Amino acid sequence: MIHISTNDTIAAIATAPGMGGIAVIRVSGKDAVAIVSTIWKGKDLTSLTSHTAHLGHIVSDTGDIIDQVVVTLYRAPRSFTGEDVVEIAAHGSTWIQNEIINELVRHGCRPARGGEFSQRAFLNGKVDLAEAEGIADLIASSSRAAHRIAMSQMKGEFSSKLSTLRGQLLNFVSLLELELDFSEEEVEFADRSQLISLATEIKTIVDNLADSFSIGASIKEGIPIAIAGVTNVGKSTLLNRLLRDDKAIVSDVHGTTRDFVEDTMQINGILFRFIDTAGLRDTDDIVENIGIQRAEKKIKDASLILWVIDPTSDIAPQLERLNAADSQLSEHQQLIVIVNKADVDTLDHSLLARHDVIHLSAKTGQGITDLESKLTDIFRTQTDRHDIIVTNARHYQALLSASEALSRALDALNINLPGDLVSQDIRQAMYHLGEITGEISTDDLLGNIFANFCIGK
Ligand SMILES: Nc1nc2c(ncn2[C@@H]2O[C@H](COP(=O)(O)OP(=O)(O)OP(=O)(O)O)[C@@H](O)[C@H]2O)c(=O)[nH]1
Ligand SMILES: [Mg+2]
């Protein structure tokens, strides 16, 4: 178990590792000001007020100047961690950064562990767990969509929704538990049908939050888009065009792509993960068949499939494969038919009337922007459907557990089980919602969560 101690004063480099224009070293804890003062030459830090910045020098014990720096002072509790915090903005040489850390440690600081500043902020009630995790996601966000979700979580929108739900559940159990006190008299304070509709309503909200996870996770990692079709239709050419890179080998040999090839690309603020797959055909080649199995798995896991057709080659077997794939789509998947090679196309397009079709030339780039706008339109409406999107697997698990507990409570209400049994399940649901924000937490859980944060955060 990781022991959480907040007695020490901790220090870490808060900026990215390596050389930079400037580097920021963060110090937090009750002795932060005193310790920095021992290596500081400038105004007397102990007499300065919170939220002020000061130019001065960091000096070694022998009096040598290590660097000219700006020190910013935050007094408890008005700081990120809720403790006294001093931030030293130094020149970004790795030698200077390390020297300052060494001096701080020599004078009583302990090097901070990953996420320890955020952990202190949590323990001091400055942020709840979901908000702290939002900060980590914000730092890691690599697209506008991921940024928007992380920002909303960091600002506590998710937390306040959860606290409303917990409040409603608490009213609910209070009513049930009041009944227990009067059990002799057989009174029913809580009208069963009203309780059932309230529990159903809350469960719907919890389920919607849980449902948003699949879109949330793909926004973080890139929405998976499989590029599929028979051999030699131009799938790899399309991948390269979308990625603006020569990522996959292109040739007029059928069966060029064996293993899948993938990479992410941001289009209009949304991160997509395009996956080029092996062309589908019947073959005796063992390796190619393994590739085809992998292709089928990628198609199954994709949010959307770009099914590429080559209008210049035999269309009947292509349509056969397309219809087979189309009939195997899950309700969460979409398929767009890409009629490629528009530069040399002579196909009778009425053959594809049933499908959502885009004509383009992967080779010349003609029609690519239509495809890109179509993709962003589809996924923008998906993200807009949810006002809050869950991106964290831990939150998702807790929501599922809360939903299960609510199902049990509803079952119990429906068959008129005694109130104390219902209230147990409702309390269980509250417990799981509380896990998300950290109202319910253990040292182990906290240690696990914060250990994944970067050092200095
Ligand atoms: N004229 C024309 N040729 C294209 C176009 N797109 C691809 N090609 C050509 O079609 C051939 C096959 O392209 P690939 O991208 O390797 O096709 P693939 O679907 O990945 O093929 P496999 O990996 O074998 O399944 C190459 O000779 C490409 O140059 C296009 O838009 N127009
Ligand atoms: Mg290929």
Tab-separated table of C-alpha atoms and ligand atoms in Angstrom:
chain	number	residue	atom	x	y	z
A	1	MET	CA	0.000	0.000	0.000
A	2	ILE	CA	1.205	3.486	-0.783
A	3	HIS	CA	1.371	5.548	2.349
A	4	ILE	CA	-0.011	9.001	1.825
A	5	SER	CA	1.874	11.536	3.868
A	6	THR	CA	1.245	15.226	3.569
A	7	ASN	CA	3.749	16.310	6.207
A	8	ASP	CA	6.706	16.552	3.857
A	9	THR	CA	7.399	19.479	1.622
A	10	ILE	CA	7.681	18.170	-1.916
A	11	ALA	CA	9.427	19.495	-5.018
A	12	ALA	CA	9.418	18.564	-8.706
A	13	ILE	CA	10.055	19.970	-12.133
A	14	ALA	CA	6.587	20.796	-13.458
A	15	THR	CA	7.514	21.511	-17.050
A	16	ALA	CA	8.237	18.862	-19.688
A	17	PRO	CA	11.529	16.995	-19.246
A	18	GLY	CA	14.520	18.260	-21.185
A	19	MET	CA	15.778	21.646	-22.284
A	20	GLY	CA	13.367	24.533	-22.847
A	21	GLY	CA	13.156	28.304	-22.765
A	22	ILE	CA	12.107	28.208	-19.161
A	23	ALA	CA	11.419	25.454	-16.651
A	24	VAL	CA	9.154	25.649	-13.628
A	25	ILE	CA	10.002	23.940	-10.377
A	26	ARG	CA	7.162	23.514	-7.985
A	27	VAL	CA	7.503	23.295	-4.224
A	28	SER	CA	4.537	22.544	-1.962
A	29	GLY	CA	4.149	21.996	1.765
A	30	LYS	CA	4.295	23.765	5.070
A	31	ASP	CA	8.040	24.498	4.760
A	32	ALA	CA	7.923	25.524	1.085
A	33	VAL	CA	8.676	29.189	1.738
A	34	ALA	CA	11.294	28.470	4.393
A	35	ILE	CA	13.155	25.948	2.239
A	36	VAL	CA	13.175	28.072	-0.903
A	37	SER	CA	14.394	30.990	1.237
A	38	THR	CA	17.556	29.039	2.104
A	39	ILE	CA	18.652	29.009	-1.551
A	40	TRP	CA	17.172	32.377	-2.533
A	41	LYS	CA	18.793	35.764	-2.823
A	42	GLY	CA	16.230	38.546	-3.137
A	43	LYS	CA	13.396	39.995	-1.097
A	44	ASP	CA	12.522	38.221	2.137
A	45	LEU	CA	9.989	35.642	0.926
A	46	THR	CA	8.521	35.058	4.368
A	47	SER	CA	7.222	38.617	4.488
A	48	LEU	CA	5.620	38.605	1.021
A	49	THR	CA	1.931	38.132	0.308
A	50	SER	CA	0.207	35.418	-1.668
A	51	HIS	CA	-0.099	35.542	-5.466
A	52	THR	CA	2.952	37.715	-6.036
A	53	ALA	CA	5.985	37.164	-8.290
A	54	HIS	CA	9.555	38.228	-7.528
A	55	LEU	CA	12.817	38.391	-9.451
A	56	GLY	CA	15.911	37.123	-7.659
A	57	HIS	CA	18.613	34.449	-7.689
A	58	ILE	CA	18.932	30.839	-6.690
A	59	VAL	CA	22.300	30.351	-4.997
A	60	SER	CA	24.222	27.338	-3.753
A	61	ASP	CA	25.568	27.012	-0.187
A	62	THR	CA	28.928	28.306	-1.383
A	63	GLY	CA	27.209	31.453	-2.613
A	64	ASP	CA	27.504	30.650	-6.343
A	65	ILE	CA	24.595	31.853	-8.426
A	66	ILE	CA	22.812	28.931	-10.094
A	67	ASP	CA	20.325	31.041	-12.024
A	68	GLN	CA	18.319	34.223	-12.119
A	69	VAL	CA	14.697	33.232	-11.576
A	70	VAL	CA	11.186	34.472	-10.950
A	71	VAL	CA	9.543	33.055	-7.872
A	72	THR	CA	5.754	33.035	-7.516
A	73	LEU	CA	4.254	32.660	-4.085
A	74	TYR	CA	0.909	31.096	-3.200
A	75	ARG	CA	-0.091	30.966	0.439
A	76	ALA	CA	-2.225	28.194	1.907
A	77	PRO	CA	-5.059	27.591	1.386
A	78	ARG	CA	-5.182	29.702	-1.796
A	79	SER	CA	-3.030	27.442	-3.939
A	80	PHE	CA	-3.474	24.479	-6.241
A	81	THR	CA	-2.592	21.992	-3.487
A	82	GLY	CA	-4.148	23.998	-0.671
A	83	GLU	CA	-0.676	24.230	0.943
A	84	ASP	CA	1.988	26.922	0.696
A	85	VAL	CA	3.330	26.685	-2.860
A	86	VAL	CA	6.389	28.317	-4.385
A	87	GLU	CA	6.961	28.084	-8.117
A	88	ILE	CA	10.427	28.832	-9.378
A	89	ALA	CA	10.599	29.804	-13.052
A	90	ALA	CA	14.206	29.236	-14.096
A	91	HIS	CA	16.051	29.080	-17.397
A	92	GLY	CA	15.314	25.739	-18.978
A	93	SER	CA	18.744	24.113	-18.994
A	94	THR	CA	18.592	20.578	-17.689
A	95	TRP	CA	21.629	21.285	-15.521
A	96	ILE	CA	19.923	24.283	-13.858
A	97	GLN	CA	16.713	22.337	-13.322
A	98	ASN	CA	18.524	19.439	-11.676
A	99	GLU	CA	20.738	21.702	-9.576
A	100	ILE	CA	17.725	23.557	-8.176
A	101	ILE	CA	16.004	20.274	-7.329
A	102	ASN	CA	19.221	19.006	-5.707
A	103	GLU	CA	19.521	22.155	-3.607
A	104	LEU	CA	15.887	21.942	-2.539
A	105	VAL	CA	16.308	18.311	-1.527
A	106	ARG	CA	19.503	19.127	0.340
A	107	HIS	CA	17.528	21.704	2.343
A	108	GLY	CA	14.660	19.441	3.303
A	109	CYS	CA	12.344	18.846	0.341
A	110	ARG	CA	11.407	15.402	-0.835
A	111	PRO	CA	11.169	14.756	-4.601
A	112	ALA	CA	7.476	14.512	-5.451
A	113	ARG	CA	5.967	11.331	-6.846
A	114	GLY	CA	3.845	11.387	-9.990
A	115	GLY	CA	0.551	13.132	-9.303
A	116	GLU	CA	1.458	14.039	-5.744
A	117	PHE	CA	0.524	17.707	-6.141
A	118	SER	CA	-2.912	16.719	-7.468
A	119	GLN	CA	-3.261	14.153	-4.714
A	120	ARG	CA	-2.678	16.845	-2.108
A	121	ALA	CA	-5.176	19.088	-3.866
A	122	PHE	CA	-7.682	16.247	-3.553
A	123	LEU	CA	-6.869	15.485	0.098
A	124	ASN	CA	-7.175	19.172	0.953
A	125	GLY	CA	-10.559	19.378	-0.732
A	126	LYS	CA	-9.451	21.676	-3.566
A	127	VAL	CA	-10.685	19.267	-6.247
A	128	ASP	CA	-12.608	16.007	-6.193
A	129	LEU	CA	-11.285	12.870	-7.876
A	130	ALA	CA	-13.175	13.292	-11.128
A	131	GLU	CA	-11.940	16.871	-11.388
A	132	ALA	CA	-8.348	15.828	-10.694
A	133	GLU	CA	-8.616	13.149	-13.369
A	134	GLY	CA	-10.035	15.821	-15.671
A	135	ILE	CA	-6.847	17.841	-15.155
A	136	ALA	CA	-4.712	14.839	-16.136
A	137	ASP	CA	-6.865	14.306	-19.224
A	138	LEU	CA	-6.640	17.969	-20.094
A	139	ILE	CA	-2.848	17.757	-20.092
A	140	ALA	CA	-3.004	14.638	-22.261
A	141	SER	CA	-5.679	15.923	-24.642
A	142	SER	CA	-4.556	15.898	-28.238
A	143	SER	CA	-7.636	17.119	-30.049
A	144	ARG	CA	-10.219	19.841	-29.634
A	145	ALA	CA	-12.956	17.323	-28.800
A	146	ALA	CA	-10.858	15.608	-26.097
A	147	HIS	CA	-9.945	19.009	-24.723
A	148	ARG	CA	-13.582	20.074	-24.481
A	149	ILE	CA	-14.542	16.968	-22.504
A	150	ALA	CA	-11.560	17.202	-20.153
A	151	MET	CA	-12.244	20.887	-19.552
A	152	SER	CA	-15.853	20.223	-18.655
A	153	GLN	CA	-14.792	17.455	-16.267
A	154	MET	CA	-12.109	19.590	-14.680
A	155	LYS	CA	-14.611	22.376	-14.102
A	156	GLY	CA	-16.773	19.915	-12.201
A	157	GLU	CA	-19.753	19.540	-14.552
A	158	PHE	CA	-19.667	15.756	-14.248
A	159	SER	CA	-19.189	15.982	-10.475
A	160	SER	CA	-22.172	18.246	-10.010
A	161	LYS	CA	-24.356	15.915	-12.048
A	162	LEU	CA	-23.238	13.044	-9.817
A	163	SER	CA	-23.897	14.989	-6.678
A	164	THR	CA	-27.450	15.762	-7.848
A	165	LEU	CA	-28.013	12.064	-8.435
A	166	ARG	CA	-26.629	11.163	-5.042
A	167	GLY	CA	-28.858	13.772	-3.446
A	168	GLN	CA	-31.923	12.273	-5.094
A	169	LEU	CA	-30.948	8.790	-3.978
A	170	LEU	CA	-30.386	10.021	-0.446
A	171	ASN	CA	-33.937	11.437	-0.302
A	172	PHE	CA	-35.114	8.150	-1.588
A	173	VAL	CA	-33.457	6.065	1.156
A	174	SER	CA	-34.480	8.545	3.815
A	175	LEU	CA	-38.096	7.939	2.937
A	176	LEU	CA	-37.615	4.182	2.966
A	177	GLU	CA	-35.706	4.214	6.210
A	178	LEU	CA	-38.246	6.432	7.895
A	179	GLU	CA	-40.762	3.710	7.179
A	180	LEU	CA	-38.621	1.190	9.030
A	181	ASP	CA	-38.877	3.225	12.212
A	182	PHE	CA	-42.611	2.849	12.047
A	183	SER	CA	-42.645	-0.733	10.829
A	184	GLU	CA	-45.008	-1.818	13.615
A	185	GLU	CA	-47.677	0.480	12.274
A	186	GLU	CA	-47.284	-0.684	8.657
A	187	VAL	CA	-47.225	2.856	7.311
A	188	GLU	CA	-45.917	3.587	3.821
A	189	PHE	CA	-44.365	7.046	3.592
A	190	ALA	CA	-43.000	6.286	0.230
A	191	ASP	CA	-45.525	5.719	-2.484
A	192	ARG	CA	-44.192	2.643	-4.334
A	193	SER	CA	-45.138	3.721	-7.809
A	194	GLN	CA	-43.508	7.095	-7.245
A	195	LEU	CA	-40.361	5.378	-5.987
A	196	ILE	CA	-40.318	3.136	-9.035
A	197	SER	CA	-40.557	6.053	-11.428
A	198	LEU	CA	-37.855	7.987	-9.559
A	199	ALA	CA	-35.492	5.000	-9.549
A	200	THR	CA	-36.170	4.420	-13.234
A	201	GLU	CA	-35.433	8.044	-14.013
A	202	ILE	CA	-32.141	7.964	-12.115
A	203	LYS	CA	-31.156	4.689	-13.725
A	204	THR	CA	-31.762	6.169	-17.183
A	205	ILE	CA	-29.410	9.056	-16.419
A	206	VAL	CA	-26.746	6.684	-15.077
A	207	ASP	CA	-27.126	4.446	-18.139
A	208	ASN	CA	-26.821	7.402	-20.500
A	209	LEU	CA	-23.604	8.428	-18.795
A	210	ALA	CA	-22.281	4.878	-19.082
A	211	ASP	CA	-23.297	4.747	-22.758
A	212	SER	CA	-21.310	7.861	-23.505
A	213	PHE	CA	-18.141	5.970	-22.557
A	214	SER	CA	-17.669	4.222	-25.886
A	215	ILE	CA	-17.722	7.537	-27.717
A	216	GLY	CA	-15.667	9.132	-24.933
A	217	ALA	CA	-12.945	6.512	-25.116
A	218	SER	CA	-12.747	6.750	-28.892
A	219	ILE	CA	-12.535	10.539	-28.732
A	220	LYS	CA	-9.462	10.136	-26.539
A	221	GLU	CA	-7.800	7.435	-28.614
A	222	GLY	CA	-9.199	8.340	-32.022
A	223	ILE	CA	-12.520	7.137	-33.428
A	224	PRO	CA	-11.766	3.798	-35.128
A	225	ILE	CA	-12.533	3.883	-38.865
A	226	ALA	CA	-11.785	0.659	-40.776
A	227	ILE	CA	-10.949	0.848	-44.473
A	228	ALA	CA	-12.139	-2.394	-46.031
A	229	GLY	CA	-12.994	-4.073	-49.306
A	230	VAL	CA	-11.642	-6.675	-51.715
A	231	THR	CA	-8.044	-6.565	-52.942
A	232	ASN	CA	-6.546	-3.849	-55.106
A	233	VAL	CA	-9.430	-1.380	-54.807
A	234	GLY	CA	-7.249	1.410	-53.389
A	235	LYS	CA	-7.666	1.019	-49.611
A	236	SER	CA	-4.035	1.712	-48.838
A	237	THR	CA	-4.020	4.639	-51.265
A	238	LEU	CA	-7.022	6.042	-49.364
A	239	LEU	CA	-5.305	5.559	-45.992
A	240	ASN	CA	-2.242	7.416	-47.229
A	241	ARG	CA	-4.412	10.187	-48.638
A	242	LEU	CA	-6.329	10.623	-45.368
A	243	LEU	CA	-3.130	10.575	-43.299
A	244	ARG	CA	-1.267	12.761	-45.805
A	245	ASP	CA	1.572	10.298	-45.463
A	246	ASP	CA	3.025	7.307	-47.272
A	247	LYS	CA	2.187	5.008	-44.403
A	248	ALA	CA	1.048	1.881	-46.276
A	249	ILE	CA	2.551	0.162	-49.308
A	250	VAL	CA	0.549	0.696	-52.490
A	251	SER	CA	0.921	-1.541	-55.549
A	252	ASP	CA	-1.198	-3.058	-58.282
A	253	VAL	CA	-0.456	-6.531	-56.922
A	254	HIS	CA	-3.585	-8.035	-55.348
A	255	GLY	CA	-3.043	-8.770	-51.667
A	256	THR	CA	-0.356	-6.132	-51.070
A	257	THR	CA	-1.512	-5.283	-47.550
A	258	ARG	CA	-1.115	-8.269	-45.240
A	259	ASP	CA	-1.293	-6.898	-41.706
A	260	PHE	CA	-3.425	-3.894	-40.816
A	261	VAL	CA	-1.804	-0.454	-40.833
A	262	GLU	CA	-3.212	2.344	-38.707
A	263	ASP	CA	-2.587	5.874	-37.582
A	264	THR	CA	-4.498	8.811	-36.141
A	265	MET	CA	-5.394	12.039	-37.885
A	266	GLN	CA	-7.261	15.032	-36.602
A	267	ILE	CA	-9.960	16.388	-38.916
A	268	ASN	CA	-11.894	19.499	-37.930
A	269	GLY	CA	-10.995	19.015	-34.276
A	270	ILE	CA	-11.945	15.340	-34.056
A	271	LEU	CA	-9.320	12.635	-33.725
A	272	PHE	CA	-9.842	9.664	-36.069
A	273	ARG	CA	-7.915	6.407	-36.164
A	274	PHE	CA	-7.849	5.114	-39.720
A	275	ILE	CA	-7.141	1.407	-40.075
A	276	ASP	CA	-6.166	0.005	-43.471
A	277	THR	CA	-6.885	-3.706	-43.678
A	278	ALA	CA	-5.905	-6.647	-45.876
A	279	GLY	CA	-8.102	-6.981	-48.985
A	280	LEU	CA	-10.778	-9.645	-48.590
A	281	ARG	CA	-10.594	-12.588	-50.980
A	282	ASP	CA	-10.488	-16.380	-50.928
A	283	THR	CA	-6.910	-17.529	-50.831
A	284	ASP	CA	-4.795	-20.531	-49.836
A	285	ASP	CA	-1.981	-18.328	-48.628
A	286	ILE	CA	-1.656	-18.954	-44.884
A	287	VAL	CA	-0.208	-15.565	-44.035
A	288	GLU	CA	-2.744	-13.702	-46.127
A	289	ASN	CA	-5.542	-15.587	-44.400
A	290	ILE	CA	-4.270	-14.506	-40.997
A	291	GLY	CA	-4.287	-10.939	-42.319
A	292	ILE	CA	-7.873	-11.372	-43.505
A	293	GLN	CA	-8.942	-12.622	-40.073
A	294	ARG	CA	-7.355	-9.553	-38.539
A	295	ALA	CA	-9.145	-7.382	-41.074
A	296	GLU	CA	-12.457	-8.939	-40.082
A	297	LYS	CA	-11.766	-8.226	-36.416
A	298	LYS	CA	-10.890	-4.582	-37.177
A	299	ILE	CA	-14.094	-4.238	-39.191
A	300	LYS	CA	-16.080	-5.664	-36.290
A	301	ASP	CA	-14.522	-3.237	-33.776
A	302	ALA	CA	-14.725	-0.098	-35.909
A	303	SER	CA	-17.218	2.696	-35.302
A	304	LEU	CA	-17.486	3.228	-39.028
A	305	ILE	CA	-16.388	1.281	-42.073
A	306	LEU	CA	-15.240	2.858	-45.297
A	307	TRP	CA	-16.037	0.132	-47.777
A	308	VAL	CA	-13.950	0.750	-50.855
A	309	ILE	CA	-15.185	-0.317	-54.312
A	310	ASP	CA	-13.117	-0.323	-57.476
A	311	PRO	CA	-15.536	0.568	-60.265
A	312	THR	CA	-13.031	-0.435	-62.924
A	313	SER	CA	-12.904	-4.067	-61.911
A	314	ASP	CA	-15.514	-6.832	-61.673
A	315	ILE	CA	-18.342	-5.408	-59.559
A	316	ALA	CA	-20.447	-8.502	-58.753
A	317	PRO	CA	-18.028	-10.148	-56.264
A	318	GLN	CA	-17.428	-6.750	-54.653
A	319	LEU	CA	-21.156	-6.223	-54.111
A	320	GLU	CA	-21.459	-9.700	-52.684
A	321	ARG	CA	-18.766	-8.990	-50.079
A	322	LEU	CA	-20.252	-5.567	-49.372
A	323	ASN	CA	-23.712	-6.970	-48.723
A	324	ALA	CA	-22.279	-9.649	-46.460
A	325	ALA	CA	-20.419	-7.019	-44.439
A	326	ASP	CA	-23.445	-4.743	-44.378
A	327	SER	CA	-25.641	-7.476	-42.917
A	328	GLN	CA	-23.143	-8.063	-40.103
A	329	LEU	CA	-22.984	-4.472	-38.844
A	330	SER	CA	-23.936	-3.922	-35.241
A	331	GLU	CA	-26.412	-1.211	-34.312
A	332	HIS	CA	-23.532	1.051	-33.247
A	333	GLN	CA	-21.752	0.831	-36.581
A	334	GLN	CA	-22.116	2.685	-39.844
A	335	LEU	CA	-20.843	1.926	-43.300
A	336	ILE	CA	-20.059	4.309	-46.117
A	337	VAL	CA	-19.382	2.986	-49.592
A	338	ILE	CA	-16.415	4.666	-51.223
A	339	VAL	CA	-16.488	4.358	-54.997
A	340	ASN	CA	-12.815	4.962	-55.646
A	341	LYS	CA	-10.865	5.720	-58.808
A	342	ALA	CA	-13.292	8.487	-59.788
A	343	ASP	CA	-10.604	9.676	-62.194
A	344	VAL	CA	-11.183	6.591	-64.386
A	345	ASP	CA	-14.667	5.528	-63.268
A	346	THR	CA	-17.279	4.296	-65.793
A	347	LEU	CA	-19.543	2.267	-63.464
A	348	ASP	CA	-23.341	2.197	-63.576
A	349	HIS	CA	-23.938	3.637	-60.106
A	350	SER	CA	-27.545	2.552	-59.827
A	351	LEU	CA	-26.018	-0.710	-58.610
A	352	LEU	CA	-25.187	1.007	-55.328
A	353	ALA	CA	-28.478	2.854	-54.888
A	354	ARG	CA	-29.174	1.313	-51.488
A	355	HIS	CA	-25.979	2.574	-49.920
A	356	ASP	CA	-24.520	5.763	-48.577
A	357	VAL	CA	-21.984	6.490	-51.323
A	358	ILE	CA	-19.105	8.890	-51.799
A	359	HIS	CA	-17.240	9.064	-55.099
A	360	LEU	CA	-13.629	10.003	-54.885
A	361	SER	CA	-10.193	9.340	-56.205
A	362	ALA	CA	-7.751	8.320	-53.530
A	363	LYS	CA	-5.017	8.736	-56.074
A	364	THR	CA	-5.730	12.342	-57.152
A	365	GLY	CA	-7.441	13.500	-53.951
A	366	GLN	CA	-10.629	14.476	-55.760
A	367	GLY	CA	-13.630	14.135	-53.397
A	368	ILE	CA	-11.561	13.599	-50.235
A	369	THR	CA	-12.871	16.730	-48.518
A	370	ASP	CA	-16.447	15.458	-49.032
A	371	LEU	CA	-15.490	12.324	-47.155
A	372	GLU	CA	-13.794	14.305	-44.404
A	373	SER	CA	-16.812	16.578	-43.883
A	374	LYS	CA	-19.104	13.586	-43.857
A	375	LEU	CA	-17.009	11.920	-41.129
A	376	THR	CA	-16.884	15.006	-38.956
A	377	ASP	CA	-20.640	15.571	-39.388
A	378	ILE	CA	-21.437	12.048	-38.270
A	379	PHE	CA	-19.269	12.143	-35.172
A	380	ARG	CA	-20.063	15.698	-34.203
A	381	THR	CA	-23.756	14.798	-33.902
A	382	GLN	CA	-22.782	11.744	-31.856
A	383	THR	CA	-20.811	13.806	-29.352
A	384	ASP	CA	-23.520	16.476	-29.227
A	385	ARG	CA	-26.099	13.927	-28.120
A	386	HIS	CA	-24.517	13.728	-24.670
A	387	ASP	CA	-24.017	16.833	-22.564
A	388	ILE	CA	-21.467	14.963	-20.450
A	389	ILE	CA	-19.153	12.340	-21.924
A	390	VAL	CA	-17.424	9.778	-19.735
A	391	THR	CA	-13.868	9.075	-20.890
A	392	ASN	CA	-12.433	7.313	-17.884
A	393	ALA	CA	-12.648	3.523	-17.515
A	394	ARG	CA	-12.794	3.785	-13.729
A	395	HIS	CA	-15.815	6.089	-13.928
A	396	TYR	CA	-17.422	3.790	-16.457
A	397	GLN	CA	-17.045	0.763	-14.169
A	398	ALA	CA	-18.516	2.662	-11.242
A	399	LEU	CA	-21.489	3.776	-13.354
A	400	LEU	CA	-22.134	0.188	-14.447
A	401	SER	CA	-22.054	-0.971	-10.829
A	402	ALA	CA	-24.414	1.840	-9.816
A	403	SER	CA	-26.764	0.888	-12.622
A	404	GLU	CA	-26.771	-2.760	-11.528
A	405	ALA	CA	-27.580	-1.765	-7.965
A	406	LEU	CA	-30.449	0.385	-9.237
A	407	SER	CA	-31.761	-2.558	-11.282
A	408	ARG	CA	-31.787	-4.672	-8.155
A	409	ALA	CA	-33.612	-1.939	-6.256
A	410	LEU	CA	-36.193	-1.699	-9.024
A	411	ASP	CA	-36.709	-5.458	-9.018
A	412	ALA	CA	-37.196	-5.369	-5.268
A	413	LEU	CA	-39.710	-2.528	-5.530
A	414	ASN	CA	-41.586	-4.270	-8.302
A	415	ILE	CA	-42.124	-7.435	-6.292
A	416	ASN	CA	-42.886	-5.407	-3.162
A	417	LEU	CA	-39.939	-6.529	-1.068
A	418	PRO	CA	-39.522	-4.803	2.300
A	419	GLY	CA	-38.114	-1.274	2.311
A	420	ASP	CA	-34.840	-2.165	4.046
A	421	LEU	CA	-33.859	-4.473	1.177
A	422	VAL	CA	-34.575	-1.761	-1.346
A	423	SER	CA	-32.650	0.790	0.635
A	424	GLN	CA	-29.574	-1.466	0.755
A	425	ASP	CA	-29.416	-1.479	-3.028
A	426	ILE	CA	-29.977	2.239	-3.249
A	427	ARG	CA	-27.145	2.811	-0.769
A	428	GLN	CA	-24.980	0.553	-2.921
A	429	ALA	CA	-25.755	2.717	-5.965
A	430	MET	CA	-24.838	5.842	-3.970
A	431	TYR	CA	-21.602	4.198	-2.923
A	432	HIS	CA	-20.572	3.565	-6.527
A	433	LEU	CA	-21.420	7.104	-7.629
A	434	GLY	CA	-19.405	8.358	-4.658
A	435	GLU	CA	-16.402	6.354	-5.832
A	436	ILE	CA	-16.199	8.491	-8.946
A	437	THR	CA	-15.782	11.782	-7.154
A	438	GLY	CA	-13.761	10.250	-4.321
A	439	GLU	CA	-16.322	10.759	-1.566
A	440	ILE	CA	-15.734	7.042	-1.149
A	441	SER	CA	-12.081	6.123	-1.565
A	442	THR	CA	-9.245	4.055	-0.184
A	443	ASP	CA	-5.524	4.801	-0.018
A	444	ASP	CA	-4.915	2.004	-2.529
A	445	LEU	CA	-7.324	3.466	-5.019
A	446	LEU	CA	-5.884	6.960	-4.607
A	447	GLY	CA	-2.324	5.671	-4.927
A	448	ASN	CA	-3.256	3.889	-8.165
A	449	ILE	CA	-4.983	6.851	-9.690
A	450	PHE	CA	-2.397	9.484	-8.893
A	451	ALA	CA	0.579	7.276	-9.738
A	452	ASN	CA	-0.528	7.523	-13.372
A	453	PHE	CA	-0.283	11.302	-13.356
A	454	CYS	CA	2.898	12.944	-14.504
A	455	ILE	CA	5.552	14.139	-12.077
A	456	GLY	CA	5.083	17.767	-11.151
A	457	LYS	CA	1.306	17.605	-11.526
B	1	LIG	N1	-6.685	5.473	-61.254
B	1	LIG	C1	-6.696	5.258	-59.957
B	1	LIG	N2	-5.946	4.286	-59.431
B	1	LIG	C2	-5.975	4.093	-58.090
B	1	LIG	C3	-6.744	4.914	-57.240
B	1	LIG	N3	-6.573	4.479	-55.970
B	1	LIG	C4	-5.708	3.439	-56.023
B	1	LIG	N4	-5.339	3.197	-57.302
B	1	LIG	C5	-4.432	2.172	-57.766
B	1	LIG	O1	-4.973	0.885	-57.471
B	1	LIG	C6	-3.921	-0.033	-57.173
B	1	LIG	C7	-4.173	-0.682	-55.814
B	1	LIG	O2	-4.044	0.303	-54.800
B	1	LIG	P1	-3.837	-0.081	-53.269
B	1	LIG	O3	-4.040	1.164	-52.497
B	1	LIG	O4	-2.589	-0.830	-53.064
B	1	LIG	O5	-5.076	-1.048	-53.082
B	1	LIG	P2	-5.484	-1.924	-51.820
B	1	LIG	O6	-6.948	-1.946	-51.774
B	1	LIG	O7	-4.779	-1.443	-50.600
B	1	LIG	O8	-4.958	-3.347	-52.227
B	1	LIG	P3	-4.601	-4.614	-51.298
B	1	LIG	O9	-3.713	-4.147	-50.200
B	1	LIG	O10	-3.936	-5.521	-52.237
B	1	LIG	O11	-5.888	-5.169	-50.815
B	1	LIG	C8	-2.631	0.760	-57.226
B	1	LIG	O12	-2.032	0.558	-58.470
B	1	LIG	C9	-3.100	2.199	-57.034
B	1	LIG	O13	-2.239	3.127	-57.643
B	1	LIG	C10	-7.512	5.963	-57.835
B	1	LIG	O14	-8.213	6.742	-57.179
B	1	LIG	N5	-7.450	6.089	-59.183
B	2	MG	MG	-3.486	-2.328	-49.376
